mmCIF file of C-alpha atoms in Angstrom:
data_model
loop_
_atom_site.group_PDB
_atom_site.id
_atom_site.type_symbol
_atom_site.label_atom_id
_atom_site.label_comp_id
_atom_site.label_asym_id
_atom_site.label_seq_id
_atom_site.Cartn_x
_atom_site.Cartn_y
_atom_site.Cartn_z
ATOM 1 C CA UNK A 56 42.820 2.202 -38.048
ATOM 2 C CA UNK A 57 43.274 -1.806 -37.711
ATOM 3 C CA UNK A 58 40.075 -3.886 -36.971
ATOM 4 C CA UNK A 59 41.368 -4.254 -33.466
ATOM 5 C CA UNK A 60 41.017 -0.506 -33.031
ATOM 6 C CA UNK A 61 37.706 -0.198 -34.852
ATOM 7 C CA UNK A 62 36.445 -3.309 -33.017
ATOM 8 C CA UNK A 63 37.631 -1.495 -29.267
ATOM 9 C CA UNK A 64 35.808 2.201 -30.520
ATOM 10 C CA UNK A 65 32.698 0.012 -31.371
ATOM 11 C CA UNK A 66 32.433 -1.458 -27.851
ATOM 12 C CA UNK A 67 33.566 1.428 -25.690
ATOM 13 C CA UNK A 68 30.856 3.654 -27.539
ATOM 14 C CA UNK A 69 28.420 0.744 -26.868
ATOM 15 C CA UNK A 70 28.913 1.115 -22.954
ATOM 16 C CA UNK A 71 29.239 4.881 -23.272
ATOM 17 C CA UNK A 72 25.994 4.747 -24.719
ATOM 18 C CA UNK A 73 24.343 2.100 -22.227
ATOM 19 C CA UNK A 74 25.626 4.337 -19.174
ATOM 20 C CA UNK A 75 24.045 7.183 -20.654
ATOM 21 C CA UNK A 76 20.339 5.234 -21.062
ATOM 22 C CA UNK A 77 20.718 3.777 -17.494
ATOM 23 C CA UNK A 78 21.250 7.780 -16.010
ATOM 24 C CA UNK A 79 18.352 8.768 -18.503
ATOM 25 C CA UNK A 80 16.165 6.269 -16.853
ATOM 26 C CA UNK A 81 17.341 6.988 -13.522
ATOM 27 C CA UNK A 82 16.698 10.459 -13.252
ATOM 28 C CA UNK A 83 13.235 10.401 -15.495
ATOM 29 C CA UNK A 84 11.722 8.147 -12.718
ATOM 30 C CA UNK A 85 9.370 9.578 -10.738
ATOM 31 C CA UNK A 86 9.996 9.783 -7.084
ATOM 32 C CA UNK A 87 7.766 8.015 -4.569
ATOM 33 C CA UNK A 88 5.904 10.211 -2.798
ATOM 34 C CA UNK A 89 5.781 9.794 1.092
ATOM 35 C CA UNK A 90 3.410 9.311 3.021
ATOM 36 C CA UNK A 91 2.650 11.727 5.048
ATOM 37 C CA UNK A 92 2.006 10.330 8.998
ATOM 38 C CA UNK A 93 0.461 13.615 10.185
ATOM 39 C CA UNK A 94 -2.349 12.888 8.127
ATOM 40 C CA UNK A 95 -2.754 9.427 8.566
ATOM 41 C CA UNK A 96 -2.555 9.361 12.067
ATOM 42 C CA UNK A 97 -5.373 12.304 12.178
ATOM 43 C CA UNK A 98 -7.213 10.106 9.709
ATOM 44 C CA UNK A 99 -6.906 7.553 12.207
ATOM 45 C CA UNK A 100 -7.972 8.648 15.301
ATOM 46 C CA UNK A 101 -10.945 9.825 13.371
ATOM 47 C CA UNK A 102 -11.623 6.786 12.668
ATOM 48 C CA UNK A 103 -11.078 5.080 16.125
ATOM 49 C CA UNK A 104 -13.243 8.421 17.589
ATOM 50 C CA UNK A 105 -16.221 7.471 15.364
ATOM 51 C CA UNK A 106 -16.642 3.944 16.648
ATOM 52 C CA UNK A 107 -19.706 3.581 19.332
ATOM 53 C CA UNK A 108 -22.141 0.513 20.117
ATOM 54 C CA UNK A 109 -23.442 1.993 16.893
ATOM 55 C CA UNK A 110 -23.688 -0.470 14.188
ATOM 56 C CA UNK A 111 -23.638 1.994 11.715
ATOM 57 C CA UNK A 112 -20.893 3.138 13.141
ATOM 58 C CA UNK A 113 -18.834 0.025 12.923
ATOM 59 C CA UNK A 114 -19.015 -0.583 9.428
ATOM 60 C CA UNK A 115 -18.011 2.998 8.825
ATOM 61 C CA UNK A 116 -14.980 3.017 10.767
ATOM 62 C CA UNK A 117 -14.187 -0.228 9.247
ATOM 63 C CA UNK A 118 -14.897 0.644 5.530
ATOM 64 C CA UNK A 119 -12.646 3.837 6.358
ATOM 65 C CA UNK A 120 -9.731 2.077 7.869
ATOM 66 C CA UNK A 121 -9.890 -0.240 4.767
ATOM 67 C CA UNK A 122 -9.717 3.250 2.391
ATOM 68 C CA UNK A 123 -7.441 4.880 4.450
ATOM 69 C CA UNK A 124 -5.209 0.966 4.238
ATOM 70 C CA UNK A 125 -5.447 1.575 0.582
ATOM 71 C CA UNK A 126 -4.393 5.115 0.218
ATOM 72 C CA UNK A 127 -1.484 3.820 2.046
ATOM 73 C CA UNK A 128 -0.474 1.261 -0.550
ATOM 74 C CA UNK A 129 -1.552 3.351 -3.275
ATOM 75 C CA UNK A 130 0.912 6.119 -2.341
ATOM 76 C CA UNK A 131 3.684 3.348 -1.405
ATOM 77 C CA UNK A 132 3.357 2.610 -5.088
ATOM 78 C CA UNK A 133 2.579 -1.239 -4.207
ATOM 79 C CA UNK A 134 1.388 -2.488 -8.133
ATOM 80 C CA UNK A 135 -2.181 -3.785 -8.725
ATOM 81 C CA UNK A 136 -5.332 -2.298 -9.933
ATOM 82 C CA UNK A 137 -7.220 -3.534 -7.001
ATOM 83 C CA UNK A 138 -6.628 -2.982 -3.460
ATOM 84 C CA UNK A 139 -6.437 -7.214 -3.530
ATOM 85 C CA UNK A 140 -3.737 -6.914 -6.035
ATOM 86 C CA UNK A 141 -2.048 -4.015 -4.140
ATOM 87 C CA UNK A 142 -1.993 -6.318 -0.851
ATOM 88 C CA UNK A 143 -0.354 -8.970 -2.430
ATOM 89 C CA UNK A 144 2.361 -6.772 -3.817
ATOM 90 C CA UNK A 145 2.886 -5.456 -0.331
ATOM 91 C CA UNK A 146 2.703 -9.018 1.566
ATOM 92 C CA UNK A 147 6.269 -9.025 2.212
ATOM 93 C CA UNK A 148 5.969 -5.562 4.667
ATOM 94 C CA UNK A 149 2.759 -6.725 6.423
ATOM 95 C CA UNK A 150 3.975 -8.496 9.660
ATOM 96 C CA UNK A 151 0.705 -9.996 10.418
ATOM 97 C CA UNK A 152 -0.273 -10.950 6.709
ATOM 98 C CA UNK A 153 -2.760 -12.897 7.305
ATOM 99 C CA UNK A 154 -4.506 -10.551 9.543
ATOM 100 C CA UNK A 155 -4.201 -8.145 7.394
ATOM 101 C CA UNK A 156 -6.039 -9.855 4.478
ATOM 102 C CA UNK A 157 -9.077 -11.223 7.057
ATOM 103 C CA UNK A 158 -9.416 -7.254 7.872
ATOM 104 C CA UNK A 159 -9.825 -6.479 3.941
ATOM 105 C CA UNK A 160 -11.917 -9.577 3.395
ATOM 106 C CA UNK A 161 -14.262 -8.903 6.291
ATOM 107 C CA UNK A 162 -14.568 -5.676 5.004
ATOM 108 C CA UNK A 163 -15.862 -6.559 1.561
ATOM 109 C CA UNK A 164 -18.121 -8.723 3.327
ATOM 110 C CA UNK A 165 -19.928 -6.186 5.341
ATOM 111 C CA UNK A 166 -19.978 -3.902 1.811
ATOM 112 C CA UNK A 167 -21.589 -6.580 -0.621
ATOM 113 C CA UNK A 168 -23.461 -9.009 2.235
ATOM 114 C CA UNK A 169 -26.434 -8.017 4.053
ATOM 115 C CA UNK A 170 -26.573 -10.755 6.261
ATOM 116 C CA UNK A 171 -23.271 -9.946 8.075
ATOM 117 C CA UNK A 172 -23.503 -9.591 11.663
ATOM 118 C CA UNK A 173 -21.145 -6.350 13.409
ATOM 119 C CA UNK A 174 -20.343 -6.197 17.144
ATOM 120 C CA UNK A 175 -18.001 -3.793 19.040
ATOM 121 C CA UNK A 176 -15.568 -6.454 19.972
ATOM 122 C CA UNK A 177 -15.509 -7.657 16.242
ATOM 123 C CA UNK A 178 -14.926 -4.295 15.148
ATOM 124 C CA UNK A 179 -11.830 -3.628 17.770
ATOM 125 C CA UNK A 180 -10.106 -6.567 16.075
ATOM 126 C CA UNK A 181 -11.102 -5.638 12.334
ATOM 127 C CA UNK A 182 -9.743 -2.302 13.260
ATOM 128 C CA UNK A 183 -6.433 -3.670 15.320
ATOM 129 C CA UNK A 184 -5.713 -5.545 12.120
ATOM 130 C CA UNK A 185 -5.643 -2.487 9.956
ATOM 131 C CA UNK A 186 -4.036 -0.571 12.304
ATOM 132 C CA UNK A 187 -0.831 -3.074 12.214
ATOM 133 C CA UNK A 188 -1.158 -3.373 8.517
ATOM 134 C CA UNK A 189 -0.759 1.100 8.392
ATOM 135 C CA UNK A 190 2.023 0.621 10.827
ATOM 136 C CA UNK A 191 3.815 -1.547 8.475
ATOM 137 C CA UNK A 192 3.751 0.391 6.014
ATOM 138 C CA UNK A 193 4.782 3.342 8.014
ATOM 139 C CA UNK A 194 1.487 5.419 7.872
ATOM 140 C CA UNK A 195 1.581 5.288 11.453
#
């Protein structure tokens, strides 16, 4: 064989072999699961059912609606270890980003602040924000 030859085998067996790693890592991926709207929408209108002029039943339905949000990005694969993190990987689906975050952030308030102050009209919007946010990402 010339060099020519052996130079041609050498490169054609280096993109034989390349193919081969790209279909290996393909197919080894694991496959998104998807999300299943059934049970987010039940999950949802539980949550909208258990709001009342309740306080205690404001942050609930808000602390839920921010779970539920993150069981959503969790099983859209969005990267992060927090739900934070996870948001930010998903910014680019949320329509109304912004509202989306003050949703999460108002949440965490009303989990680590005593002092925060809950109405029924605040809690409509806290909820209407989360509620866009799972539409966005196709939950509902």
């Amino acid at each position: 064989m010339s060099s020519g030859t052996t130079i041609i085998l050498f490169l054609v067996s280096i993109v034989i072999i390349g193919i081969l790693l790209i279909v290996i890592i393909t197919f080894s991926r694991k496959a998104p699961k998807s999300i299943n709207v059934q049970e987010f929408q039940e999950a949802w209108l539980a949550i909208e059912n258990s709001v009342s002029e309740d306080v205690t039943s404001q942050y609930m339905a808000i602390l839920n609606a921010d779970k539920l949000l993150d069981k959503a990005l969790r099983i859209s694969r969005f990267k992060g270890e927090t739900m934070g993190e996870r948001m930010t990987s998903a910014s680019r689906v949320f329509t109304r980003r912004e509202a989306a975050w003050a949703a999460h952030k108002f949440r965490n308030r009303i989990a680590h602040e005593e002092s925060v102050k809950i109405n029924i009209n605040l809690t409509n919007k806290v909820l209407i924000s989360f509620k866009k946010a799972l539409k966005d990402l196709g939950a509902l």
